Amino acid sequence: MKIKTILTAAVVAASLTSVAQAQTLRWAYAGDSLTLDPHSQNEGATHTVAHQMYEALLHRDMSGAITPSLATSWAALPDNANVWRFNLRKGVKFHGGEDFTADDVVFSLNRAKMETADVKGLLTSIKEVRKVDDHTVDIETNGPNPLLANNLTNLFMMDEGWTKANKSEKPQDFANGETTFATTNVNGTGAYMLVSRKPDEKTVMKANPNYWGKGTFPLEVTEIVYTPIQSAATRVAALLSGEVDFVQDAPVQDLGRVAKQDGLKVVTAPQNRVIFFGMQQGKADLETDSVEGKNPFAEKKVRQAMNMAINRAAIKKVVMRDQSSPTGVIMPPFVNGWTEALDAVPATDVDKAKALMAEAGYGDGFSITLNCPNDRYINDEAICQAAAGMFGKIGIKVNLDAKPKAQHFPLIQKRTSEFYMLGWGVPTFDSHYVFNYLAHTDADDRGSWNNTGYSNADVDKMIVSLESQVNLDTRNVTIAKIWRQLQADILYIPVHNQVLNWSMRKDINFDVQPEDQPHFKYMSFSK
């Protein structure tokens, strides 16, 4: 891809008319959406693109609050706490002109529960989805679920007829490289419609003329030109030169330069995302290490040593330029269950870590491959490089294998990675989301991102109990108990919570959304 040519063409097009410049948003980000199939991947950047064109029953606005979307009201039935009733918005049309009805909701939620749907972990408490009438749906859960609404903000609604007509009834099997009609085409109800798409090059969207939200949202952006630019230097150069208007992830080392540039600004806020390392602890023998017949990660003392070898303060200062918040737990402060005690960062102690390695039988160290993305998180590859040096100080030689996220994530999903970086946002703002995906045994639609081999029957039982515990105080006691166990087991090695820095033209009015989800229907421009 010739990024410079594409961006220059965008500048020429935007300069033809002041009206086009005011209404067309040229947006750049490090990585592209993995797919346009709205149920195939539960990944932040993929959801970001989907949110422009598809919609869920409920929506998190730019402050992170849950608001009505395709459902106008919802509540558990007064005579049956296991059933939630959703009243649907009337008069909504899909981009193709089809009516949005309860049939589409039933179809979409059942599709999202299928084996190849990465979002299925959000729906494990659902027993049945039933149509009451054309604009009413009941969702029955396995026991009362007080947080069902929290799980539905990224569950997008598809048109049943369109999906079936295009042979896309099942979600794309992303991990095994499948491609379907729904991976490159869209028929949603959202504020923007797909015009064209070249994966990893450019996606163009235009305003939906029949959008139900007219009069509710500013809708001042009438066209979105999305250009993924993996190179941080090229991405910020495009912003500084005026070739793009909005960069979601300007490199931390260039934020000062961007803020000082005439006509630009940086808007900063904490992000609902934590960065950490995962280790395959369950295998009897690893394939990518130098140890024969044993698994070093299975030894708790090795994991302890690695946890205290990480100098999170140094990563914050040198790699992140102070744009991170070191943490000792794999959940951000936004999440129910977070406490200052859990967040406390382990003291860096290389000598003690070396002693633990020796006690575990690895005084001479070992080598291991670390899989890392290079286009997903802020300075992801640089974090991995810094961590590799820190692990080296206690005898663990890291062979770094950095890849674009489209190649990195399947390594985790297919369980072929044995040591890896992952970032995790919590769209439900509740610990259960973390537990269900990352700590529950990898079985029965749960633990779909648990590539550690960790399995604890007592923990699993407590995780499932959270889905039907209506007494929030009792529920929070269980959450705290699970966290104590996971922290004691050193399931993951947390690094830090990310800080968001959205960089944009000064005339753009746009708040930072804590999930890093820029919903462009909210964007407006200073006159």
Short mmCIF file of C-alpha atoms in Angstrom, two decimals:
data_model
loop_
_atom_site.label_atom_id
_atom_site.label_comp_id
_atom_site.label_asym_id
_atom_site.label_seq_id
_atom_site.Cartn_x
_atom_site.Cartn_y
_atom_site.Cartn_z
CA MET A 1 0.00 0.00 0.00
CA LYS A 2 1.28 3.48 -0.91
CA ILE A 3 0.06 5.44 2.10
CA LYS A 4 1.51 8.75 0.96
CA THR A 5 -0.34 8.58 -2.37
CA ILE A 6 -3.64 7.74 -0.70
CA LEU A 7 -3.31 10.47 1.89
CA THR A 8 -2.26 13.07 -0.68
CA ALA A 9 -5.31 12.20 -2.76
CA ALA A 10 -7.45 12.73 0.32
CA VAL A 11 -5.95 16.19 0.81
CA VAL A 12 -6.68 17.17 -2.79
CA ALA A 13 -10.25 15.93 -2.54
CA ALA A 14 -10.83 17.72 0.75
CA SER A 15 -9.47 21.03 -0.58
CA LEU A 16 -11.92 21.18 -3.49
CA THR A 17 -14.64 22.64 -1.32
CA SER A 18 -14.80 24.05 2.19
CA VAL A 19 -18.11 22.26 2.74
CA ALA A 20 -16.57 18.87 2.04
CA GLN A 21 -13.69 19.66 4.39
CA ALA A 22 -16.10 20.54 7.17
CA GLN A 23 -18.19 17.40 6.79
CA THR A 24 -15.74 14.71 5.73
CA LEU A 25 -13.77 13.17 8.56
CA ARG A 26 -10.41 11.68 7.61
CA TRP A 27 -9.63 9.23 10.40
CA ALA A 28 -6.39 7.29 10.98
CA TYR A 29 -5.58 4.46 13.36
CA ALA A 30 -2.73 1.96 13.63
CA GLY A 31 -4.71 -1.15 12.76
CA ASP A 32 -7.78 -1.99 10.73
CA SER A 33 -10.97 -3.73 11.72
CA LEU A 34 -10.31 -7.47 11.66
CA THR A 35 -13.63 -8.14 9.93
CA LEU A 36 -16.98 -6.51 9.17
CA ASP A 37 -18.86 -9.53 10.50
CA PRO A 38 -20.26 -8.00 13.71
CA HIS A 39 -20.24 -11.24 15.73
CA SER A 40 -17.00 -12.82 14.57
CA GLN A 41 -14.50 -10.88 16.70
CA ASN A 42 -14.80 -9.32 20.16
CA GLU A 43 -12.01 -6.79 19.59
CA GLY A 44 -12.00 -3.07 20.27
CA ALA A 45 -10.87 -1.68 16.92
CA THR A 46 -13.23 -4.04 15.12
CA HIS A 47 -16.13 -2.85 17.27
CA THR A 48 -15.11 0.77 16.60
CA VAL A 49 -15.72 0.40 12.87
CA ALA A 50 -18.84 -1.70 13.43
CA HIS A 51 -20.39 0.92 15.73
CA GLN A 52 -20.48 3.41 12.88
CA MET A 53 -22.66 1.12 10.74
CA TYR A 54 -24.30 -1.43 13.03
CA GLU A 55 -26.18 -0.84 16.27
CA ALA A 56 -26.95 -2.79 19.42
CA LEU A 57 -30.09 -2.78 21.54
CA LEU A 58 -28.28 -0.59 24.06
CA HIS A 59 -25.44 1.86 23.60
CA ARG A 60 -22.65 3.39 25.68
CA ASP A 61 -22.46 7.08 24.91
CA MET A 62 -19.32 9.23 24.87
CA SER A 63 -19.27 9.30 28.69
CA GLY A 64 -19.57 5.50 28.91
CA ALA A 65 -23.15 5.58 30.21
CA ILE A 66 -25.67 3.01 28.92
CA THR A 67 -28.39 4.68 26.84
CA PRO A 68 -31.27 3.49 24.61
CA SER A 69 -30.45 2.55 21.03
CA LEU A 70 -32.51 0.00 19.09
CA ALA A 71 -34.31 -0.73 22.36
CA THR A 72 -36.11 2.22 23.93
CA SER A 73 -36.74 0.59 27.31
CA TRP A 74 -35.85 -2.62 29.12
CA ALA A 75 -36.55 -4.22 32.49
CA ALA A 76 -36.98 -7.58 34.19
CA LEU A 77 -40.60 -8.71 34.32
CA PRO A 78 -42.17 -7.97 37.72
CA ASP A 79 -43.43 -11.55 38.08
CA ASN A 80 -40.32 -13.30 36.68
CA ALA A 81 -36.84 -11.93 37.36
CA ASN A 82 -35.39 -14.43 34.86
CA VAL A 83 -37.01 -12.64 31.92
CA TRP A 84 -36.01 -9.21 30.62
CA ARG A 85 -38.40 -7.44 28.25
CA PHE A 86 -37.01 -5.11 25.59
CA ASN A 87 -39.27 -2.66 23.81
CA LEU A 88 -37.85 -1.96 20.36
CA ARG A 89 -37.62 1.35 18.54
CA LYS A 90 -40.27 1.65 15.84
CA GLY A 91 -39.71 2.94 12.32
CA VAL A 92 -36.05 1.87 12.11
CA LYS A 93 -34.78 0.79 8.69
CA PHE A 94 -31.71 -1.18 7.73
CA HIS A 95 -29.44 0.42 5.12
CA GLY A 96 -31.08 -1.72 2.45
CA GLY A 97 -34.53 -0.40 3.35
CA GLU A 98 -35.70 -3.44 5.34
CA ASP A 99 -37.73 -2.89 8.54
CA PHE A 100 -36.01 -3.61 11.85
CA THR A 101 -38.20 -5.98 13.89
CA ALA A 102 -38.11 -8.46 16.73
CA ASP A 103 -37.28 -11.24 14.25
CA ASP A 104 -33.93 -9.56 13.60
CA VAL A 105 -33.17 -9.39 17.33
CA VAL A 106 -33.95 -13.07 17.88
CA PHE A 107 -31.88 -14.02 14.84
CA SER A 108 -28.92 -11.78 15.77
CA LEU A 109 -28.64 -12.90 19.38
CA ASN A 110 -28.91 -16.56 18.43
CA ARG A 111 -26.27 -16.03 15.73
CA ALA A 112 -24.02 -14.34 18.29
CA LYS A 113 -24.22 -17.48 20.48
CA MET A 114 -22.88 -19.78 17.76
CA GLU A 115 -19.54 -21.57 18.09
CA THR A 116 -17.63 -19.32 15.68
CA ALA A 117 -18.90 -16.11 17.32
CA ASP A 118 -16.21 -14.57 19.52
CA VAL A 119 -18.91 -12.53 21.30
CA LYS A 120 -20.67 -15.66 22.58
CA GLY A 121 -18.99 -15.29 25.97
CA LEU A 122 -21.21 -12.26 26.59
CA LEU A 123 -24.35 -14.37 26.24
CA THR A 124 -23.60 -17.43 28.36
CA SER A 125 -26.39 -16.61 30.83
CA ILE A 126 -29.08 -16.47 28.13
CA LYS A 127 -31.44 -19.44 27.98
CA GLU A 128 -33.78 -18.24 25.22
CA VAL A 129 -34.63 -15.17 23.13
CA ARG A 130 -38.33 -14.89 22.25
CA LYS A 131 -40.38 -12.60 20.05
CA VAL A 132 -43.43 -11.21 21.83
CA ASP A 133 -44.59 -9.06 18.91
CA ASP A 134 -42.90 -7.12 16.10
CA HIS A 135 -41.44 -4.58 18.52
CA THR A 136 -41.07 -6.54 21.76
CA VAL A 137 -38.52 -9.20 22.71
CA ASP A 138 -38.12 -11.25 25.87
CA ILE A 139 -34.70 -12.56 26.90
CA GLU A 140 -34.81 -15.37 29.44
CA THR A 141 -31.68 -16.05 31.46
CA ASN A 142 -30.57 -19.01 33.57
CA GLY A 143 -31.50 -17.34 36.82
CA PRO A 144 -31.85 -13.60 37.45
CA ASN A 145 -29.08 -11.61 35.74
CA PRO A 146 -28.94 -8.03 37.05
CA LEU A 147 -26.20 -7.12 34.59
CA LEU A 148 -27.70 -8.43 31.36
CA ALA A 149 -27.94 -4.91 29.96
CA ASN A 150 -24.18 -4.40 30.44
CA ASN A 151 -23.49 -7.36 28.14
CA LEU A 152 -25.52 -6.08 25.21
CA THR A 153 -23.81 -2.83 24.22
CA ASN A 154 -21.54 -4.51 21.64
CA LEU A 155 -24.06 -7.12 20.42
CA PHE A 156 -24.96 -5.79 16.99
CA MET A 157 -28.26 -6.38 15.22
CA MET A 158 -28.24 -7.83 11.69
CA ASP A 159 -31.06 -8.08 9.16
CA GLU A 160 -32.19 -11.71 9.17
CA GLY A 161 -33.29 -11.79 5.54
CA TRP A 162 -30.14 -10.11 4.18
CA THR A 163 -27.84 -12.34 6.22
CA LYS A 164 -29.55 -15.55 5.15
CA ALA A 165 -29.85 -14.47 1.51
CA ASN A 166 -26.09 -13.94 1.45
CA LYS A 167 -25.31 -17.29 3.09
CA SER A 168 -23.84 -15.72 6.23
CA GLU A 169 -26.11 -17.31 8.83
CA LYS A 170 -23.05 -18.46 10.78
CA PRO A 171 -20.43 -15.98 12.00
CA GLN A 172 -17.13 -16.00 10.17
CA ASP A 173 -14.59 -18.49 11.55
CA PHE A 174 -11.85 -15.89 11.83
CA ALA A 175 -9.28 -18.05 13.61
CA ASN A 176 -9.27 -20.50 10.69
CA GLY A 177 -9.15 -17.84 7.98
CA GLU A 178 -12.72 -18.12 6.70
CA THR A 179 -14.21 -15.34 4.55
CA THR A 180 -17.94 -14.82 4.05
CA PHE A 181 -20.16 -12.17 2.47
CA ALA A 182 -20.63 -10.55 5.89
CA THR A 183 -16.88 -10.07 6.36
CA THR A 184 -16.75 -7.44 3.61
CA ASN A 185 -20.33 -6.16 3.37
CA VAL A 186 -22.65 -4.38 5.79
CA ASN A 187 -26.39 -3.90 6.15
CA GLY A 188 -26.92 -2.25 9.51
CA THR A 189 -29.14 0.41 11.01
CA GLY A 190 -26.31 2.75 12.01
CA ALA A 191 -25.64 6.38 11.23
CA TYR A 192 -23.20 5.50 8.44
CA MET A 193 -23.36 3.18 5.43
CA LEU A 194 -20.49 1.30 3.81
CA VAL A 195 -19.37 2.79 0.50
CA SER A 196 -16.16 0.85 -0.13
CA ARG A 197 -13.59 -1.21 1.70
CA LYS A 198 -10.07 -2.39 1.04
CA PRO A 199 -8.88 -4.22 4.17
CA ASP A 200 -5.75 -2.67 5.70
CA GLU A 201 -5.94 0.18 3.18
CA LYS A 202 -9.11 2.27 3.34
CA THR A 203 -12.76 2.07 4.35
CA VAL A 204 -15.22 4.76 3.25
CA MET A 205 -18.60 5.33 4.87
CA LYS A 206 -21.32 7.89 4.14
CA ALA A 207 -24.17 9.28 6.20
CA ASN A 208 -27.32 7.17 6.33
CA PRO A 209 -30.07 9.45 4.92
CA ASN A 210 -32.78 7.47 6.70
CA TYR A 211 -31.11 7.26 10.11
CA TRP A 212 -33.58 7.22 13.00
CA GLY A 213 -31.28 9.40 15.12
CA LYS A 214 -31.71 12.61 13.13
CA GLY A 215 -32.49 15.37 15.60
CA THR A 216 -31.01 13.32 18.46
CA PHE A 217 -27.32 13.37 17.48
CA PRO A 218 -25.29 16.15 15.79
CA LEU A 219 -24.60 14.00 12.70
CA GLU A 220 -22.33 16.72 11.32
CA VAL A 221 -19.91 14.15 9.88
CA THR A 222 -21.40 13.16 6.54
CA GLU A 223 -18.52 11.01 5.29
CA ILE A 224 -15.83 8.98 7.05
CA VAL A 225 -12.61 8.03 5.30
CA TYR A 226 -10.80 5.55 7.51
CA THR A 227 -7.14 4.84 6.72
CA PRO A 228 -5.21 2.39 8.90
CA ILE A 229 -1.56 3.51 9.08
CA GLN A 230 0.63 1.07 10.98
CA SER A 231 3.71 3.30 11.10
CA ALA A 232 3.45 5.68 14.06
CA ALA A 233 5.74 8.22 12.37
CA THR A 234 3.65 8.22 9.19
CA ARG A 235 0.43 8.45 11.17
CA VAL A 236 1.47 11.53 13.14
CA ALA A 237 3.06 13.10 10.05
CA ALA A 238 -0.28 12.79 8.26
CA LEU A 239 -1.98 14.63 11.12
CA LEU A 240 0.68 17.35 11.34
CA SER A 241 0.50 17.97 7.58
CA GLY A 242 -3.30 18.14 7.55
CA GLU A 243 -3.74 14.98 5.53
CA VAL A 244 -5.94 13.45 8.24
CA ASP A 245 -8.21 15.15 10.76
CA PHE A 246 -8.40 12.68 13.62
CA VAL A 247 -5.83 10.20 14.94
CA GLN A 248 -7.06 7.83 17.61
CA ASP A 249 -3.61 6.72 18.74
CA ALA A 250 -0.91 9.32 18.15
CA PRO A 251 2.43 8.01 19.49
CA VAL A 252 3.16 9.23 23.00
CA GLN A 253 6.53 10.64 21.98
CA ASP A 254 4.83 13.04 19.57
CA LEU A 255 1.97 14.32 21.72
CA GLY A 256 3.81 17.49 22.70
CA ARG A 257 4.55 18.30 19.08
CA VAL A 258 0.93 17.71 18.10
CA ALA A 259 -0.38 19.90 20.94
CA LYS A 260 1.88 22.78 19.90
CA GLN A 261 0.90 22.61 16.23
CA ASP A 262 -1.40 25.39 15.10
CA GLY A 263 -4.85 24.06 14.33
CA LEU A 264 -4.44 20.82 16.33
CA LYS A 265 -5.19 19.65 19.85
CA VAL A 266 -4.80 16.57 22.05
CA VAL A 267 -7.66 15.40 24.27
CA THR A 268 -6.63 13.00 27.04
CA ALA A 269 -8.49 10.63 29.40
CA PRO A 270 -7.90 7.29 31.16
CA GLN A 271 -8.90 4.27 29.08
CA ASN A 272 -10.92 1.26 30.14
CA ARG A 273 -8.11 -1.10 29.06
CA VAL A 274 -5.27 -2.96 30.76
CA ILE A 275 -2.13 -4.39 29.12
CA PHE A 276 -0.68 -7.68 30.42
CA PHE A 277 1.26 -10.84 29.58
CA GLY A 278 -0.23 -14.33 29.49
CA MET A 279 1.65 -17.61 29.95
CA GLN A 280 0.66 -21.17 29.05
CA GLN A 281 0.76 -22.84 32.47
CA GLY A 282 -1.25 -25.98 31.73
CA LYS A 283 0.94 -27.86 29.26
CA ALA A 284 3.31 -30.53 30.53
CA ASP A 285 5.96 -29.31 28.08
CA LEU A 286 6.24 -26.11 26.03
CA GLU A 287 7.23 -26.15 22.37
CA THR A 288 8.83 -22.68 22.14
CA ASP A 289 11.11 -22.87 25.19
CA SER A 290 14.58 -24.35 25.68
CA VAL A 291 13.55 -26.75 28.44
CA GLU A 292 12.88 -30.36 27.51
CA GLY A 293 10.15 -32.31 29.27
CA LYS A 294 9.02 -29.51 31.58
CA ASN A 295 7.01 -26.30 31.56
CA PRO A 296 8.72 -23.43 33.46
CA PHE A 297 5.48 -21.44 33.56
CA ALA A 298 3.80 -24.24 35.50
CA GLU A 299 6.03 -23.29 38.45
CA LYS A 300 4.40 -20.54 40.50
CA LYS A 301 7.80 -19.26 41.65
CA VAL A 302 8.77 -18.61 38.03
CA ARG A 303 5.60 -16.57 37.56
CA GLN A 304 6.34 -14.72 40.80
CA ALA A 305 9.83 -13.96 39.60
CA MET A 306 8.57 -12.64 36.27
CA ASN A 307 5.98 -10.49 38.03
CA MET A 308 8.60 -8.77 40.17
CA ALA A 309 11.15 -8.52 37.31
CA ILE A 310 8.88 -6.12 35.40
CA ASN A 311 9.80 -2.50 36.14
CA ARG A 312 6.45 -0.90 35.40
CA ALA A 313 7.61 2.56 36.46
CA ALA A 314 10.44 2.42 33.91
CA ILE A 315 8.03 1.34 31.16
CA LYS A 316 5.75 4.25 32.09
CA LYS A 317 8.58 6.78 31.99
CA VAL A 318 10.71 5.59 29.08
CA VAL A 319 8.33 3.71 26.76
CA MET A 320 5.00 5.40 27.50
CA ARG A 321 6.33 8.93 28.24
CA ASP A 322 4.16 8.97 31.39
CA GLN A 323 1.04 8.11 29.38
CA SER A 324 0.15 4.96 31.35
CA SER A 325 -0.85 3.92 34.85
CA PRO A 326 1.11 0.92 36.23
CA THR A 327 -1.09 -1.75 37.77
CA GLY A 328 -0.95 -5.02 39.62
CA VAL A 329 -4.29 -6.40 38.42
CA ILE A 330 -5.81 -7.10 34.99
CA MET A 331 -8.77 -4.74 35.35
CA PRO A 332 -8.96 -0.96 34.96
CA PRO A 333 -10.29 1.31 37.75
CA PHE A 334 -13.60 1.71 35.87
CA VAL A 335 -14.54 -1.90 36.63
CA ASN A 336 -16.76 -3.12 39.46
CA GLY A 337 -14.47 -5.13 41.76
CA TRP A 338 -11.43 -2.86 41.42
CA THR A 339 -9.72 -1.81 44.64
CA GLU A 340 -6.56 0.12 45.43
CA ALA A 341 -5.16 -2.95 47.16
CA LEU A 342 -5.56 -5.10 44.03
CA ASP A 343 -4.14 -2.31 41.89
CA ALA A 344 -0.95 -2.05 44.00
CA VAL A 345 2.12 -2.59 41.82
CA PRO A 346 4.55 -5.34 42.90
CA ALA A 347 7.94 -3.96 43.88
CA THR A 348 10.63 -4.57 41.28
CA ASP A 349 13.30 -6.79 42.85
CA VAL A 350 15.70 -8.50 40.46
CA ASP A 351 17.76 -10.20 43.16
CA LYS A 352 14.71 -11.75 44.83
CA ALA A 353 13.39 -12.77 41.41
CA LYS A 354 16.67 -14.54 40.64
CA ALA A 355 16.46 -16.37 43.94
CA LEU A 356 12.91 -17.53 43.13
CA MET A 357 14.08 -18.76 39.73
CA ALA A 358 16.79 -20.80 41.44
CA GLU A 359 14.32 -22.21 43.98
CA ALA A 360 12.08 -23.28 41.12
CA GLY A 361 14.97 -25.12 39.48
CA TYR A 362 15.67 -22.55 36.78
CA GLY A 363 18.73 -20.81 38.16
CA ASP A 364 20.33 -21.01 34.72
CA GLY A 365 17.24 -19.54 33.11
CA PHE A 366 15.59 -20.61 29.86
CA SER A 367 14.55 -19.16 26.52
CA ILE A 368 10.98 -18.64 25.32
CA THR A 369 9.17 -17.04 22.39
CA LEU A 370 7.04 -14.00 23.21
CA ASN A 371 4.23 -13.21 20.75
CA CYS A 372 3.42 -9.53 20.56
CA PRO A 373 1.18 -7.35 18.36
CA ASN A 374 2.73 -4.36 16.63
CA ASP A 375 -0.36 -2.43 15.52
CA ARG A 376 -2.95 -2.80 18.28
CA TYR A 377 -2.01 -1.14 21.57
CA ILE A 378 -0.10 2.04 22.34
CA ASN A 379 3.61 1.26 21.84
CA ASP A 380 2.85 -2.46 22.05
CA GLU A 381 6.04 -3.73 20.44
CA ALA A 382 8.17 -1.29 22.44
CA ILE A 383 6.57 -2.55 25.67
CA CYS A 384 7.42 -6.12 24.68
CA GLN A 385 11.01 -5.13 23.89
CA ALA A 386 11.39 -3.42 27.26
CA ALA A 387 9.86 -6.38 29.09
CA ALA A 388 12.15 -8.77 27.22
CA GLY A 389 15.15 -6.90 28.58
CA MET A 390 13.75 -7.04 32.10
CA PHE A 391 13.08 -10.77 31.90
CA GLY A 392 16.62 -11.19 30.59
CA LYS A 393 17.96 -9.85 33.88
CA ILE A 394 16.60 -12.93 35.68
CA GLY A 395 17.82 -15.40 33.06
CA ILE A 396 14.77 -15.63 30.80
CA LYS A 397 15.91 -15.05 27.23
CA VAL A 398 12.96 -13.80 25.20
CA ASN A 399 12.74 -14.34 21.47
CA LEU A 400 10.35 -11.60 20.39
CA ASP A 401 7.91 -12.39 17.59
CA ALA A 402 5.93 -9.22 16.75
CA LYS A 403 3.11 -9.38 14.19
CA PRO A 404 0.09 -7.32 13.11
CA LYS A 405 -2.96 -8.08 15.24
CA ALA A 406 -4.65 -9.96 12.39
CA GLN A 407 -1.91 -12.59 12.71
CA HIS A 408 -1.32 -12.20 16.46
CA PHE A 409 -4.81 -12.78 17.84
CA PRO A 410 -5.34 -16.16 16.09
CA LEU A 411 -2.23 -17.44 17.89
CA ILE A 412 -4.09 -16.89 21.16
CA GLN A 413 -7.49 -18.03 19.94
CA LYS A 414 -6.08 -21.22 18.42
CA ARG A 415 -3.96 -21.85 21.56
CA THR A 416 -0.66 -21.93 19.68
CA SER A 417 0.98 -19.08 21.59
CA GLU A 418 2.69 -19.99 24.87
CA PHE A 419 3.72 -16.49 25.98
CA TYR A 420 1.94 -13.41 24.70
CA MET A 421 0.86 -9.82 25.20
CA LEU A 422 -2.84 -9.01 25.37
CA GLY A 423 -4.85 -5.89 26.12
CA TRP A 424 -8.32 -6.13 27.63
CA GLY A 425 -11.12 -3.62 27.79
CA VAL A 426 -14.19 -4.31 29.90
CA PRO A 427 -17.30 -3.06 28.05
CA THR A 428 -19.61 -4.34 30.78
CA PHE A 429 -17.63 -2.41 33.46
CA ASP A 430 -17.92 -5.51 35.67
CA SER A 431 -15.36 -8.13 36.77
CA HIS A 432 -17.47 -11.02 35.48
CA TYR A 433 -16.47 -10.08 31.91
CA VAL A 434 -12.79 -10.48 32.79
CA PHE A 435 -13.38 -13.75 34.63
CA ASN A 436 -15.62 -15.33 32.01
CA TYR A 437 -13.23 -14.70 29.11
CA LEU A 438 -9.82 -14.86 30.77
CA ALA A 439 -10.04 -17.06 33.88
CA HIS A 440 -12.83 -19.61 33.44
CA THR A 441 -11.80 -23.03 32.15
CA ASP A 442 -11.67 -23.00 28.36
CA ALA A 443 -14.87 -24.97 27.74
CA ASP A 444 -18.60 -24.63 27.06
CA ASP A 445 -18.43 -21.18 25.43
CA ARG A 446 -16.46 -19.76 28.35
CA GLY A 447 -12.78 -19.00 28.70
CA SER A 448 -12.50 -18.27 24.99
CA TRP A 449 -9.46 -16.01 25.54
CA ASN A 450 -8.00 -18.08 28.36
CA ASN A 451 -4.87 -19.37 26.65
CA THR A 452 -3.11 -20.02 29.96
CA GLY A 453 -4.35 -23.58 30.55
CA TYR A 454 -5.62 -22.39 33.95
CA SER A 455 -8.56 -24.38 35.29
CA ASN A 456 -9.97 -24.13 38.80
CA ALA A 457 -13.36 -25.77 39.39
CA ASP A 458 -14.11 -23.64 42.45
CA VAL A 459 -13.33 -20.45 40.55
CA ASP A 460 -15.47 -21.60 37.62
CA LYS A 461 -18.42 -22.22 39.93
CA MET A 462 -18.11 -18.76 41.46
CA ILE A 463 -17.85 -17.11 38.03
CA VAL A 464 -21.08 -18.74 36.87
CA SER A 465 -22.83 -17.80 40.12
CA LEU A 466 -22.25 -14.11 39.38
CA GLU A 467 -24.68 -14.33 36.47
CA SER A 468 -27.69 -14.97 38.71
CA GLN A 469 -26.77 -13.35 42.03
CA VAL A 470 -29.18 -10.42 42.45
CA ASN A 471 -27.90 -9.31 45.85
CA LEU A 472 -25.14 -6.95 44.77
CA ASP A 473 -23.36 -6.99 48.14
CA THR A 474 -23.19 -10.80 48.08
CA ARG A 475 -22.13 -10.67 44.45
CA ASN A 476 -19.29 -8.26 45.24
CA VAL A 477 -18.06 -10.54 48.02
CA THR A 478 -17.79 -13.35 45.45
CA ILE A 479 -15.98 -11.05 43.01
CA ALA A 480 -13.44 -10.14 45.69
CA LYS A 481 -12.91 -13.82 46.52
CA ILE A 482 -12.24 -14.68 42.87
CA TRP A 483 -9.74 -11.86 42.53
CA ARG A 484 -7.89 -13.00 45.66
CA GLN A 485 -7.54 -16.47 44.17
CA LEU A 486 -6.40 -15.27 40.74
CA GLN A 487 -3.88 -12.87 42.24
CA ALA A 488 -2.53 -15.61 44.51
CA ASP A 489 -2.18 -17.92 41.50
CA ILE A 490 -0.45 -15.19 39.43
CA LEU A 491 -2.58 -16.04 36.44
CA TYR A 492 -1.33 -13.08 34.37
CA ILE A 493 1.40 -10.45 34.61
CA PRO A 494 -0.25 -7.00 34.52
CA VAL A 495 1.72 -4.06 33.13
CA HIS A 496 -0.42 -0.93 33.02
CA ASN A 497 -3.71 0.73 32.22
CA GLN A 498 -3.63 2.75 29.02
CA VAL A 499 -4.20 6.48 28.77
CA LEU A 500 -6.06 7.69 25.71
CA ASN A 501 -4.77 10.61 23.67
CA TRP A 502 -7.07 11.51 20.81
CA SER A 503 -5.43 14.01 18.47
CA MET A 504 -7.56 16.11 16.14
CA ARG A 505 -8.18 19.40 14.39
CA LYS A 506 -8.94 22.23 16.81
CA ASP A 507 -12.34 22.89 15.30
CA ILE A 508 -13.54 19.38 16.16
CA ASN A 509 -15.70 19.05 19.27
CA PHE A 510 -15.36 15.50 20.57
CA ASP A 511 -14.92 14.02 24.05
CA VAL A 512 -12.71 11.00 24.67
CA GLN A 513 -14.79 7.86 25.23
CA PRO A 514 -13.34 5.59 27.97
CA GLU A 515 -13.64 2.44 25.84
CA ASP A 516 -11.70 4.15 23.02
CA GLN A 517 -14.89 4.06 20.93
CA PRO A 518 -15.24 7.26 18.87
CA HIS A 519 -18.92 7.32 17.91
CA PHE A 520 -18.74 9.86 15.12
CA LYS A 521 -22.46 10.61 15.13
CA TYR A 522 -21.69 12.67 18.27
CA MET A 523 -18.93 14.72 16.60
CA SER A 524 -19.51 18.36 15.78
CA PHE A 525 -17.44 21.21 14.36
CA SER A 526 -16.90 24.74 15.65
CA LYS A 527 -18.39 27.27 13.29
#
